[in-house]
Every structure is written in C-alpha cells, then in structure tokens.
mmCIF file of C-alpha atoms and ligand atoms in Angstrom:
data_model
loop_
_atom_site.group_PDB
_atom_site.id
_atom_site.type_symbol
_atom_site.label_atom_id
_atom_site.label_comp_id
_atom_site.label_asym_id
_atom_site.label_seq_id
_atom_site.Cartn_x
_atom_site.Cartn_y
_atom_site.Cartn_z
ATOM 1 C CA UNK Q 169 0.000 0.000 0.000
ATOM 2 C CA UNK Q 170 1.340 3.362 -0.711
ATOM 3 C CA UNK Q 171 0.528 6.590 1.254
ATOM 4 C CA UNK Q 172 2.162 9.609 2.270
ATOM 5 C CA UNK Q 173 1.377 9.404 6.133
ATOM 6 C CA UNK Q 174 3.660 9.019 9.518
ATOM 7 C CA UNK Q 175 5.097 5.542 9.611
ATOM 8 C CA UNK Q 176 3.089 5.050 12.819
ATOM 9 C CA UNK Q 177 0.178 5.823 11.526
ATOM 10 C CA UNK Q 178 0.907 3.653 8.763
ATOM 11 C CA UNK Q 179 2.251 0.827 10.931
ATOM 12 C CA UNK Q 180 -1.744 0.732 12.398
ATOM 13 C CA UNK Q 181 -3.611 1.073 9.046
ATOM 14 C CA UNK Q 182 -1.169 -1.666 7.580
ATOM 15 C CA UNK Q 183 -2.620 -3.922 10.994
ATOM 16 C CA UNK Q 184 -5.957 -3.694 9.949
ATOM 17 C CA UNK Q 185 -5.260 -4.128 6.085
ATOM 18 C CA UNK Q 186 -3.635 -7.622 7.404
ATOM 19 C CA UNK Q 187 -6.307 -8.385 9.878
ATOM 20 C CA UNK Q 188 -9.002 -7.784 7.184
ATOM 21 C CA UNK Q 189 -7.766 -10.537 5.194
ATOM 22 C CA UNK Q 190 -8.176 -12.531 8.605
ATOM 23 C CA UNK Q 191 -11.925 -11.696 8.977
ATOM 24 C CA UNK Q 192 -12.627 -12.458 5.132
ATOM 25 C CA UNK Q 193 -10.692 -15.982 6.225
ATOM 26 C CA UNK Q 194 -13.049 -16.305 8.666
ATOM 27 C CA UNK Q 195 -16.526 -15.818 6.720
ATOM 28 C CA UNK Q 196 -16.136 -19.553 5.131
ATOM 29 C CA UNK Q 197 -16.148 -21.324 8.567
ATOM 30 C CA UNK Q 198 -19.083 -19.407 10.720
ATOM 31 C CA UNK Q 199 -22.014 -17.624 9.171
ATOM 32 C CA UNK Q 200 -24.281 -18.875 12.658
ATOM 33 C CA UNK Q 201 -25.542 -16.600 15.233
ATOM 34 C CA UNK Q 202 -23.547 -16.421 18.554
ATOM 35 C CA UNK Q 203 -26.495 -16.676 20.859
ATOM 36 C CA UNK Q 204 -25.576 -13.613 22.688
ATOM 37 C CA UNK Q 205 -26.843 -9.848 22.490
ATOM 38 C CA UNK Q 206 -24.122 -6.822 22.616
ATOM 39 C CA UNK Q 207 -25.251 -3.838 24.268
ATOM 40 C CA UNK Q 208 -27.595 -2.483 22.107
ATOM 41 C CA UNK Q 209 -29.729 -5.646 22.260
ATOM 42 C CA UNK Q 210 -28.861 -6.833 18.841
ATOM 43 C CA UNK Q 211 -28.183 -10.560 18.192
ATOM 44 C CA UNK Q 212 -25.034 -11.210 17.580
ATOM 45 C CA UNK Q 213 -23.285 -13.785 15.188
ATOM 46 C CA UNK Q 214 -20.026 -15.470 15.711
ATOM 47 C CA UNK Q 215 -18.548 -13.515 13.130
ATOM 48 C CA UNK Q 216 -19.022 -10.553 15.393
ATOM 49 C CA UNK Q 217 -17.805 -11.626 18.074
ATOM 50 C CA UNK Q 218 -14.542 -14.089 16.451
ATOM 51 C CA UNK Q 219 -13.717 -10.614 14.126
ATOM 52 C CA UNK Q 220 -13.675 -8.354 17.474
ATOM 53 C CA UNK Q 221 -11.524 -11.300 19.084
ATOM 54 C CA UNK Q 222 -9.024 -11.077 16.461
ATOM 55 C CA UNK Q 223 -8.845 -7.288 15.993
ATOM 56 C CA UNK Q 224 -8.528 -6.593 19.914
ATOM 57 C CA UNK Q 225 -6.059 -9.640 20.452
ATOM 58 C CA UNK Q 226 -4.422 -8.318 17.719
ATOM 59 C CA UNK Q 227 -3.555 -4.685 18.674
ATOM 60 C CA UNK Q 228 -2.882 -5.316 22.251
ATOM 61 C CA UNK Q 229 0.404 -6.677 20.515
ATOM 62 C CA UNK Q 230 0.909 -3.507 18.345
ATOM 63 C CA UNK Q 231 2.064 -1.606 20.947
ATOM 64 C CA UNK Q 232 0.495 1.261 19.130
ATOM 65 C CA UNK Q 233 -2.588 1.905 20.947
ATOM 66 C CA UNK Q 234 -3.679 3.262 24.241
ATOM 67 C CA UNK Q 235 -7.961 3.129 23.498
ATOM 68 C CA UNK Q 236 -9.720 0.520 21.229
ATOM 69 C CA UNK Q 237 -13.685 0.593 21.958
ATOM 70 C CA UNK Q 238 -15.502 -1.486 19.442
ATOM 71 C CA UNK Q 239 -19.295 -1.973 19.232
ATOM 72 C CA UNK Q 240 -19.155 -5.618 20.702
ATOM 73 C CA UNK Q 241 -17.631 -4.405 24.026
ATOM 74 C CA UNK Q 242 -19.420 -2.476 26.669
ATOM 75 C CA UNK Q 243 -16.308 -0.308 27.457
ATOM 76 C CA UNK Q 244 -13.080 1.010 26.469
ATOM 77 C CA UNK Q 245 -10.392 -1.188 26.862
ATOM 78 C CA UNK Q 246 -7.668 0.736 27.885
ATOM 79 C CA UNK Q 247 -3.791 -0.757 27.006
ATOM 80 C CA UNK Q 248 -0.987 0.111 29.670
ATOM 81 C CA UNK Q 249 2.434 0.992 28.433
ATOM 82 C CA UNK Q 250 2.080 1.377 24.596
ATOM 83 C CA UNK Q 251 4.569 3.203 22.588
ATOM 84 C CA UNK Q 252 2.245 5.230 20.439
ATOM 85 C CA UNK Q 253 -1.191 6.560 21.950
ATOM 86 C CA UNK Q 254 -3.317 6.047 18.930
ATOM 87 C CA UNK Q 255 -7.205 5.311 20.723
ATOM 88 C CA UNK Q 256 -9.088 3.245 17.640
ATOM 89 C CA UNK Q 257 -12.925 2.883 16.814
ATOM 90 C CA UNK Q 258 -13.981 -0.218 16.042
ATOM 91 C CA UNK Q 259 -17.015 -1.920 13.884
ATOM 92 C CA UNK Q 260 -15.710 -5.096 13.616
ATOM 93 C CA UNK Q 261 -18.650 -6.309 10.989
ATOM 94 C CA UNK Q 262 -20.966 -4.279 9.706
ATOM 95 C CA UNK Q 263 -24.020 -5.315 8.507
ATOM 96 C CA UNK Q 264 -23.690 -9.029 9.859
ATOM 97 C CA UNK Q 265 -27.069 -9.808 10.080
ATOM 98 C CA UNK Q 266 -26.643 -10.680 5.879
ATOM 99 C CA UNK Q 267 -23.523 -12.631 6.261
ATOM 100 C CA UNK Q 268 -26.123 -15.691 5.887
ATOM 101 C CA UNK Q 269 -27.254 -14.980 2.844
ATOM 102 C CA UNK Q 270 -23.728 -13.520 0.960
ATOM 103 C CA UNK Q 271 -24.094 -10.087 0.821
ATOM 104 C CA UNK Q 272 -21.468 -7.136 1.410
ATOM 105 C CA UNK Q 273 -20.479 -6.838 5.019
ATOM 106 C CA UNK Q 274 -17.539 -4.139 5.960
ATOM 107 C CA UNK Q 275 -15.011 -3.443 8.984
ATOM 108 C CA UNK Q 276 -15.382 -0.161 10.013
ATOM 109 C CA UNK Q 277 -12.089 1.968 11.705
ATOM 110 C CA UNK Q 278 -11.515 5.419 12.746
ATOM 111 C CA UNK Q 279 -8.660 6.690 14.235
ATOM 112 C CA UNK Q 280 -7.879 9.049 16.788
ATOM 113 C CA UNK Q 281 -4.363 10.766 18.234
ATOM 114 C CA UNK Q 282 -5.350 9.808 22.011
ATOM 115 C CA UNK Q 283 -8.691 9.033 23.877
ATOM 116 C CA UNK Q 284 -11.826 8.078 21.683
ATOM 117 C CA UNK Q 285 -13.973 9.903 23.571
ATOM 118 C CA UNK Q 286 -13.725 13.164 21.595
ATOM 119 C CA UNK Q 287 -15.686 14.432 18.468
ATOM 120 C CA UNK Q 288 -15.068 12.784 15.026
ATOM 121 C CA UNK Q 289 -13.156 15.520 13.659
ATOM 122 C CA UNK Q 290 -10.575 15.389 15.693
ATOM 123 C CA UNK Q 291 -9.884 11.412 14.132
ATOM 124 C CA UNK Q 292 -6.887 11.870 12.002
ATOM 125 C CA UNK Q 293 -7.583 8.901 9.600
ATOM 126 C CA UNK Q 294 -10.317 6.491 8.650
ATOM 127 C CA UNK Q 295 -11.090 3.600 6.844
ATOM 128 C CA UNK Q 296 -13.273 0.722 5.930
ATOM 129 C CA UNK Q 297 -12.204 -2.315 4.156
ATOM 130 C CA UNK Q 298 -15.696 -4.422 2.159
ATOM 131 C CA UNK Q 299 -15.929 -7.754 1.601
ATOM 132 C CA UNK Q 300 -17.836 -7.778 -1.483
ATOM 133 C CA UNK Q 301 -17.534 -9.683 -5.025
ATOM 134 C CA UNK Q 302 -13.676 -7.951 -4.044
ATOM 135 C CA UNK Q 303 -12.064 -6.527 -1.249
ATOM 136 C CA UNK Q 304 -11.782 -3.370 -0.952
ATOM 137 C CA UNK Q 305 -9.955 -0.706 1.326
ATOM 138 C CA UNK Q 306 -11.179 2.887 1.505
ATOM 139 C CA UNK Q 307 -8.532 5.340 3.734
ATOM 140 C CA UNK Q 308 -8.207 8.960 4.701
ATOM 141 C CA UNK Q 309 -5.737 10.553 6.763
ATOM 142 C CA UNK Q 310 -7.175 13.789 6.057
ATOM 143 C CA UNK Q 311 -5.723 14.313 2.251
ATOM 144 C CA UNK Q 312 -7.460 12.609 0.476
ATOM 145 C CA UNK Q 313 -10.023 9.374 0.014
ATOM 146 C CA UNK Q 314 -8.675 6.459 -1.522
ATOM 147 C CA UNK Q 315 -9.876 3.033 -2.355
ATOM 148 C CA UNK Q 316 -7.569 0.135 -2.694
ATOM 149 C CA UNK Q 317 -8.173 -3.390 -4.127
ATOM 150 C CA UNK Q 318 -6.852 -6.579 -2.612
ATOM 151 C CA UNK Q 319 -5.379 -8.706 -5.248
ATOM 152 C CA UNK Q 320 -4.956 -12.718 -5.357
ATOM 153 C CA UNK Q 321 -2.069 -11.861 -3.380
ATOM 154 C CA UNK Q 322 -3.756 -10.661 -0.575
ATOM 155 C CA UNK Q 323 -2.117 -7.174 -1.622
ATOM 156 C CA UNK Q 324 -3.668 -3.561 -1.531
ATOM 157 C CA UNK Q 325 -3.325 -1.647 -4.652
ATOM 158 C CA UNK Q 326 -3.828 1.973 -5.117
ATOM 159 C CA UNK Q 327 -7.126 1.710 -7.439
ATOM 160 C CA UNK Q 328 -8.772 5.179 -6.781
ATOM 161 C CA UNK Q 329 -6.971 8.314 -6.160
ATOM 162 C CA UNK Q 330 -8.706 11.444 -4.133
ATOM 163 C CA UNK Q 331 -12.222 10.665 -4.762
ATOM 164 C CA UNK Q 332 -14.854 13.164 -4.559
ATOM 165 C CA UNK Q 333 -18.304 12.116 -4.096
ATOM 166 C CA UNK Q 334 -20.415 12.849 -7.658
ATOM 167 C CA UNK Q 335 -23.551 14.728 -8.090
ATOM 168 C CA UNK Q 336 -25.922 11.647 -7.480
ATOM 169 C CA UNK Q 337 -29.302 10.350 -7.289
ATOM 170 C CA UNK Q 338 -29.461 7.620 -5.180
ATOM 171 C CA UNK Q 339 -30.977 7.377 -1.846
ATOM 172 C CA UNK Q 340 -30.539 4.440 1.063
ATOM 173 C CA UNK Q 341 -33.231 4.944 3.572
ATOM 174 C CA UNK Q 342 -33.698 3.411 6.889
ATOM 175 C CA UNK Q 343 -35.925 2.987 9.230
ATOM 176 C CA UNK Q 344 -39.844 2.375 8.933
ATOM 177 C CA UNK Q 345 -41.639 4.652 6.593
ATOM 178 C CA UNK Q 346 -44.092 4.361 8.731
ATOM 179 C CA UNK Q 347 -42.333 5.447 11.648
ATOM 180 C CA UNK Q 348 -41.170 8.779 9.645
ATOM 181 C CA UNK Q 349 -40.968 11.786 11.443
ATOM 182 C CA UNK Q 350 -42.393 14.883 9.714
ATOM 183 C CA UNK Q 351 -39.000 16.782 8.762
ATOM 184 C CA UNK Q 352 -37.910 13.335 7.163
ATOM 185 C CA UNK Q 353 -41.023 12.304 5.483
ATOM 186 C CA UNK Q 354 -40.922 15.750 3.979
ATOM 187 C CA UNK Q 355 -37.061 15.632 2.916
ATOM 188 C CA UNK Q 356 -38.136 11.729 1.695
ATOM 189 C CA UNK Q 357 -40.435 13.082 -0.585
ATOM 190 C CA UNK Q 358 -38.674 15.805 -2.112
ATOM 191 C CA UNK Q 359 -35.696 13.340 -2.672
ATOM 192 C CA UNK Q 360 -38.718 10.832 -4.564
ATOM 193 C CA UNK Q 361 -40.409 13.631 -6.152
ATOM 194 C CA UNK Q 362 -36.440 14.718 -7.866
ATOM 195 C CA UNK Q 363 -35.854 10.971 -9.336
ATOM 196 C CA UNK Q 364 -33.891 9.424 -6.517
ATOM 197 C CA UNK Q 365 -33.534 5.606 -7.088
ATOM 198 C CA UNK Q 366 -34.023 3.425 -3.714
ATOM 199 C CA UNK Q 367 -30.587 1.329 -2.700
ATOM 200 C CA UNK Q 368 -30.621 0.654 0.461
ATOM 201 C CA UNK Q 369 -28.905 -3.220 1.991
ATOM 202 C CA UNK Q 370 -28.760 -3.424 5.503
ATOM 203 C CA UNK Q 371 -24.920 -2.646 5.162
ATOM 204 C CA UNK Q 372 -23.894 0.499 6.012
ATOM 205 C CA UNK Q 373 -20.379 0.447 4.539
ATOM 206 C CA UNK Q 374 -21.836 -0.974 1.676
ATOM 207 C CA UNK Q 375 -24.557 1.205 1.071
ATOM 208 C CA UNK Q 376 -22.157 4.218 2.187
ATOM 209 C CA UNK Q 377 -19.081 2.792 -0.498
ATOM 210 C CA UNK Q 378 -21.891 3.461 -3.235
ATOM 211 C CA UNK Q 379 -22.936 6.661 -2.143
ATOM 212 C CA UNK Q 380 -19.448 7.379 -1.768
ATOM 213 C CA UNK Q 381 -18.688 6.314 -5.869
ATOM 214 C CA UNK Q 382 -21.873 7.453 -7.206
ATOM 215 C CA UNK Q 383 -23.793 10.673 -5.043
ATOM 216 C CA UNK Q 384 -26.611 11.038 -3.482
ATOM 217 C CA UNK Q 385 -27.499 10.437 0.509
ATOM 218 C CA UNK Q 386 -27.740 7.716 2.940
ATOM 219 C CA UNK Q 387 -29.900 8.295 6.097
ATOM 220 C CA UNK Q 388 -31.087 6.620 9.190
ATOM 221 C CA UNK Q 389 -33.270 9.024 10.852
ATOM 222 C CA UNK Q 390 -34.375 9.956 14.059
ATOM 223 C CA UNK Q 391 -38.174 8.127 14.126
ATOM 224 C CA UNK Q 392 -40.843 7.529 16.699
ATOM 225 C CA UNK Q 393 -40.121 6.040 19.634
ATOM 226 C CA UNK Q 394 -36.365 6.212 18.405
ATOM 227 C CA UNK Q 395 -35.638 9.527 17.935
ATOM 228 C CA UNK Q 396 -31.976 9.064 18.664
ATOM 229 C CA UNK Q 397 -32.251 6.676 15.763
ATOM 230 C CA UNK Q 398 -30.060 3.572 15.445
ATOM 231 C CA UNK Q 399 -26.775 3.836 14.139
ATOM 232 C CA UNK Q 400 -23.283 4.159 16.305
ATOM 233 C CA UNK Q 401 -21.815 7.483 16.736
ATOM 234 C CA UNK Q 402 -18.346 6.333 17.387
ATOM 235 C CA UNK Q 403 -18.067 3.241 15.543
ATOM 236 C CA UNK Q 404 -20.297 4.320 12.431
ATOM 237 C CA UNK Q 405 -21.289 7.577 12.165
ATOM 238 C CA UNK Q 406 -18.334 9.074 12.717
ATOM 239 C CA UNK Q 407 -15.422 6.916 10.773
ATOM 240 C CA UNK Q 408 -18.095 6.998 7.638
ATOM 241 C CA UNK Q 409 -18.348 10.872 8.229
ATOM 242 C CA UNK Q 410 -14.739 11.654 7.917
ATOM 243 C CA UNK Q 411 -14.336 9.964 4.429
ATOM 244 C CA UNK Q 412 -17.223 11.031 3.152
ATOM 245 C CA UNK Q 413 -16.290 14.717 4.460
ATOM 246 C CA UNK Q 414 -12.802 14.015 3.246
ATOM 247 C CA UNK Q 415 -14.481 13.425 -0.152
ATOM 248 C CA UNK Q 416 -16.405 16.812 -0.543
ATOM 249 C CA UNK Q 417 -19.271 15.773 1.094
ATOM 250 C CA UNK Q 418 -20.893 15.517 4.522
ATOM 251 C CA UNK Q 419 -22.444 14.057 7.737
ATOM 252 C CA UNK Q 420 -25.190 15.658 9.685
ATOM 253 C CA UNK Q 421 -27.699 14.648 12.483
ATOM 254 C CA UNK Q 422 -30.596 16.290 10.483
ATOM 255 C CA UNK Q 423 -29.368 19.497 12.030
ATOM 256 C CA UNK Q 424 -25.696 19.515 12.709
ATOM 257 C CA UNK Q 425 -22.266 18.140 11.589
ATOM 258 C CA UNK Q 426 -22.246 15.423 13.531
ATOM 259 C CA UNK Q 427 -18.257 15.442 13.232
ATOM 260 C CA UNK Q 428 -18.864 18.512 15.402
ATOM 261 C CA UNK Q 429 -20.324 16.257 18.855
ATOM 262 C CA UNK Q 430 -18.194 15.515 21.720
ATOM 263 C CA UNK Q 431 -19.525 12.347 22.783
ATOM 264 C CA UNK Q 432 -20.510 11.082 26.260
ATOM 265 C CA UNK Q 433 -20.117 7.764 26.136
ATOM 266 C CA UNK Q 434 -18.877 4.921 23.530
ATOM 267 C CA UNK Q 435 -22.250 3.235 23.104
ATOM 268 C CA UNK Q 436 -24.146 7.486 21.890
ATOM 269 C CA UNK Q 437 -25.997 6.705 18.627
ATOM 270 C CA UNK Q 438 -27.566 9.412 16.561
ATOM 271 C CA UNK Q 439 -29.687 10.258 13.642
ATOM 272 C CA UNK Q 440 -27.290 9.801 10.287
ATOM 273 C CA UNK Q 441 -27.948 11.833 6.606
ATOM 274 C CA UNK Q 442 -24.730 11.270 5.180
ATOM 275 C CA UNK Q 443 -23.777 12.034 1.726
ATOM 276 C CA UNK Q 444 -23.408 14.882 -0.577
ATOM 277 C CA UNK Q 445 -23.713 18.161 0.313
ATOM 278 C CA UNK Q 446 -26.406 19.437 -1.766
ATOM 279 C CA UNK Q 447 -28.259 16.705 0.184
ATOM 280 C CA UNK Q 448 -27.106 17.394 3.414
ATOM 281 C CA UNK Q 449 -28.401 21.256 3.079
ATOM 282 C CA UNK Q 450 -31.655 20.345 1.895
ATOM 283 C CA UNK Q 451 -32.671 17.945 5.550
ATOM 284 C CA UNK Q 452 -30.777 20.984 7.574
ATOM 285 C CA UNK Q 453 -33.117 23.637 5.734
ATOM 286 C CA UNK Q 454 -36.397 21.260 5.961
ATOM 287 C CA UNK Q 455 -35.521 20.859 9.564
ATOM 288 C CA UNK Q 456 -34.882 24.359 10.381
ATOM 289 C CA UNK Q 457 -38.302 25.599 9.281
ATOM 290 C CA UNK Q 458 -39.901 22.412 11.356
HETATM 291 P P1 LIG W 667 -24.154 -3.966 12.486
HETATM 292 O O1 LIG W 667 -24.182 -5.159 11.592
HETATM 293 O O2 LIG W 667 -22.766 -3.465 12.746
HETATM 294 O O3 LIG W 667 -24.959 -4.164 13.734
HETATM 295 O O4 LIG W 667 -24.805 -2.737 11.724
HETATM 296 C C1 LIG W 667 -26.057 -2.852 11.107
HETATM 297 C C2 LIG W 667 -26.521 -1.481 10.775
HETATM 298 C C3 LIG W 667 -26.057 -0.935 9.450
HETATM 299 O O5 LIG W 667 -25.061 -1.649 8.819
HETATM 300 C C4 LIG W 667 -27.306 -0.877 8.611
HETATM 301 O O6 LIG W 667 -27.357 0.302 7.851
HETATM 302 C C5 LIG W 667 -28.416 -0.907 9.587
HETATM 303 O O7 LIG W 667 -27.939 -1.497 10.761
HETATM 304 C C6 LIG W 667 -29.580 -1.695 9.077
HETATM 305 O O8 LIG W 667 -30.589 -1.645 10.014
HETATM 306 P P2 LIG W 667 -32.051 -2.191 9.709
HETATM 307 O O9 LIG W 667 -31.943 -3.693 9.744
HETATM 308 O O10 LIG W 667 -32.866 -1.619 10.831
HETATM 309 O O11 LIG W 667 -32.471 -1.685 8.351
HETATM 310 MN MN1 LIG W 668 -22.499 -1.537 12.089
HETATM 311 MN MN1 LIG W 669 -21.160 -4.513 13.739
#
C-alpha cells in the first residue's frame, strides 16, 4: 500500500489491512448466530464476536494503541504501556445480520491521536475495508479518500486516487416509513419527487461505499419512539463521516455536523444523513423551518 502518512500511523492502518484478510478468512467457517446480544440488544453472530476477538487480540500486541472501543464491548479497553497513543474505533462487521445470505459486510475503523472519547473531527484517519464480489480498502488521513483493491495476493493496490463524491441520485433509507418523522417524510419526498432511485442493503459500509462512488445520501433518521435513531456514533457515524467529508461531502444529524459532537459515552448513537452536500443542506433547511 502506498501513502504519504507518519510511519506510525501507517504501521496501524497496515494492521488492519492484514487483519481484514483474517476476517474475510473467517466468513467460510461461521455464518451462525452467537447466541448472545451486545449492548444495544442486537443478536449477535459469531462472526461478530470471532472478528472483534481477532482485531482486539491483535492490537494489544501492536504496541500502538492506548484506546480501542468497538461496538461488541461495553467499554473502552484501555492498554498500559504502549509506545504510540493512537485510541481506535472499532465496527468489527458491519451489517452481519446478511452474512447468511452472501451479501457485502464491511469493517469499520476510525482513528484518533489519544482518547476516543472526543468528536469525530478530531480522528486523524479512517477507513473501511468491504468484503464484497472484491475486497476493498477505503482510507483517509485527512488528504485525500482512496480506495484500494486486494489482489490474489492478498495485496492492496492503489485503485482510486482522491475521490470526490459525484452529483448523485441515489438514496438508502432506513428505518420504517411508517415510523417517519415529519422533517424526514418531507425531505423523503422531495428526494422521490427529484428521481432518486431506492438502494438501500442493511450494510452500512456498503450502502455508504456506493454513495461514496456514485452521489446522493444515505440516512437513518431519528423516528418515533427512536428519535436518537439507530446507528453508532463512534463506531459508524463518525469513521463513515470523515471519508465522506474528506471526499467533498458531509455528515449531519438532520441538524448539525455530527463530526462537530463531543460524545458522552462509547455506546451514543444518533440520527445519520450522510452524503453529498447538496443533500445534506436540503434535511438541515427542511428541519430548520420544522
Ligand atoms: P451492524 O451489523 O454493525 O450491527 O450494523 C447494522 C446497521 C447498518 O449496517 C445498517 O445500515 C443498519 O444497521 C440496518 O438496520 P435495519 O436492519 O434496521 O435496516
Ligand atoms: Mn455496524
Ligand atoms: Mn457490527
């Protein structure tokens, strides 16, 4: 892999580039569910839990990192005696629940210079790596998003150079229509009413690497009974939001760069529009006048 970075820095991206290939290893010998929850109260499948294994097992040994908090563990593990300070964000599968039936899943990282507990834009890189028909890494370290393929090697080449997200008309919606709060139902419509084509998987690095490659917005909202909505602040929201900021677009909460929100603790989740810009203004401005 080549990038201009701080050989630390690259040292850790390099770890999870290797420990990717682990997790895509592992996808062949468990698709079952673990018979656990995590602590959001979601189901979790051995994948989750064996790819979280790895990844934290694996890092203690870096000697890199101070903070890893992943979405599988109810608190930060905190590493005495580490040579760098690096604190790391973890979604060790996302979108599991389609592991089962073969679709894209994703490992989510962000990066930060110390403790994790801080807002997103203060992560100084951030990547995902997909395991889809290939596998594919997407980085930033803040100049520039860049997507990388894995090769019958198990090798990362440069593929895509600085990408900026495209003027786009695609749309990934969750949560239940008919759930929809008022603000969304109205930015919903104007988004159908324009053309917008429905893609939506139940991956959000998936559905977020398209977005990324071909415009338009992803979003799950705020809705009733879950106005906080459903997706992770630290280990989602806020990784995703730095590449896709990184490439010209943005991340919001419906009313505010959610890059922008210290948070209070590791398992915050928040509303999510994420996407291009043009898209991002339009829920801001619908929400303002609500
Ligand atoms: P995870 O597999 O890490 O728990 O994340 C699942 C997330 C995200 O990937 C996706 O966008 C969303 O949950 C799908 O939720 P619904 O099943 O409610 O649509
Ligand atoms: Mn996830
Ligand atoms: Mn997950």
């Amino acid at each position: 892999m080549q990038c201009n970075v701080d050989r630390k820095l690259l040292g850790l991206i390099l770890f999870f580039s290797e420990h990717g290939k682990t997790i895509k290893s592992g996808f062949l010998k468990a698709r079952n569910k673990a018979g656990t929850k995590n602590i959001y109260g979601e189901e979790q499948m051995a994948l989750d839990k064996w790819a979280d294994e790895v990844l934290i097992n694996g890092l203690k040994k870096t000697r890199s990192v101070r903070y890893i908090a992943t979405e599988e563990q109810s608190d930060i593990i905190e590493i005495n005696d580490p040579e760098n300070e690096y604190g790391v964000v973890i979604d060790p599968l996302d979108g599991s629940s389609l592991i089962d039936v073969n679709l894209a899943v994703g490992t989510i990282v962000g990066i930060y210079p110390g403790h994790v507990l801080e807002p997103g834009e203060k992560m100084i890189a951030a990547m995902y790596i997909l395991y889809g028909p290939l596998t594919t890494l997407t980085l930033t370290t803040g100049n520039g998003v860049h997507d990388f393929v894995m090769d019958e090697n198990g090798v990362f080449f440069l593929t895509a150079k600085d990408i900026k997200i495209p003027d786009g008309r695609i749309y990934a919606p969750g949560a239940l229509r008919k759930d929809y709060l008022p603000a969304h139902a109205r930015f919903i419509e104007s988004l159908e009413n324009e053309g917008y084509k429905l893609r939506f998987s139940g991956s959000f690095v998936a559905d977020m690497h398209q977005i990324l490659h071909k415009g338009g917005i992803f979003t799950y909202p705020g809705s009733k009974g879950k106005e906080k909505g459903k997706l992770r602040l630290l280990f989602e929201a806020n990784p995703m939001g730095k590449i896709i900021t990184d490439a010209g677009g943005g991340i919001s909460n419906g009313k505010i760069d959610i890059l922008s929100i210290k948070p209070d603790a590791i398992d915050n989740i928040t509303p999510i529009y994420a996407g291009g810009k043009k898209e991002i203004e339009l829920i801001e401005k619908i929400m303002r006048k609500n």
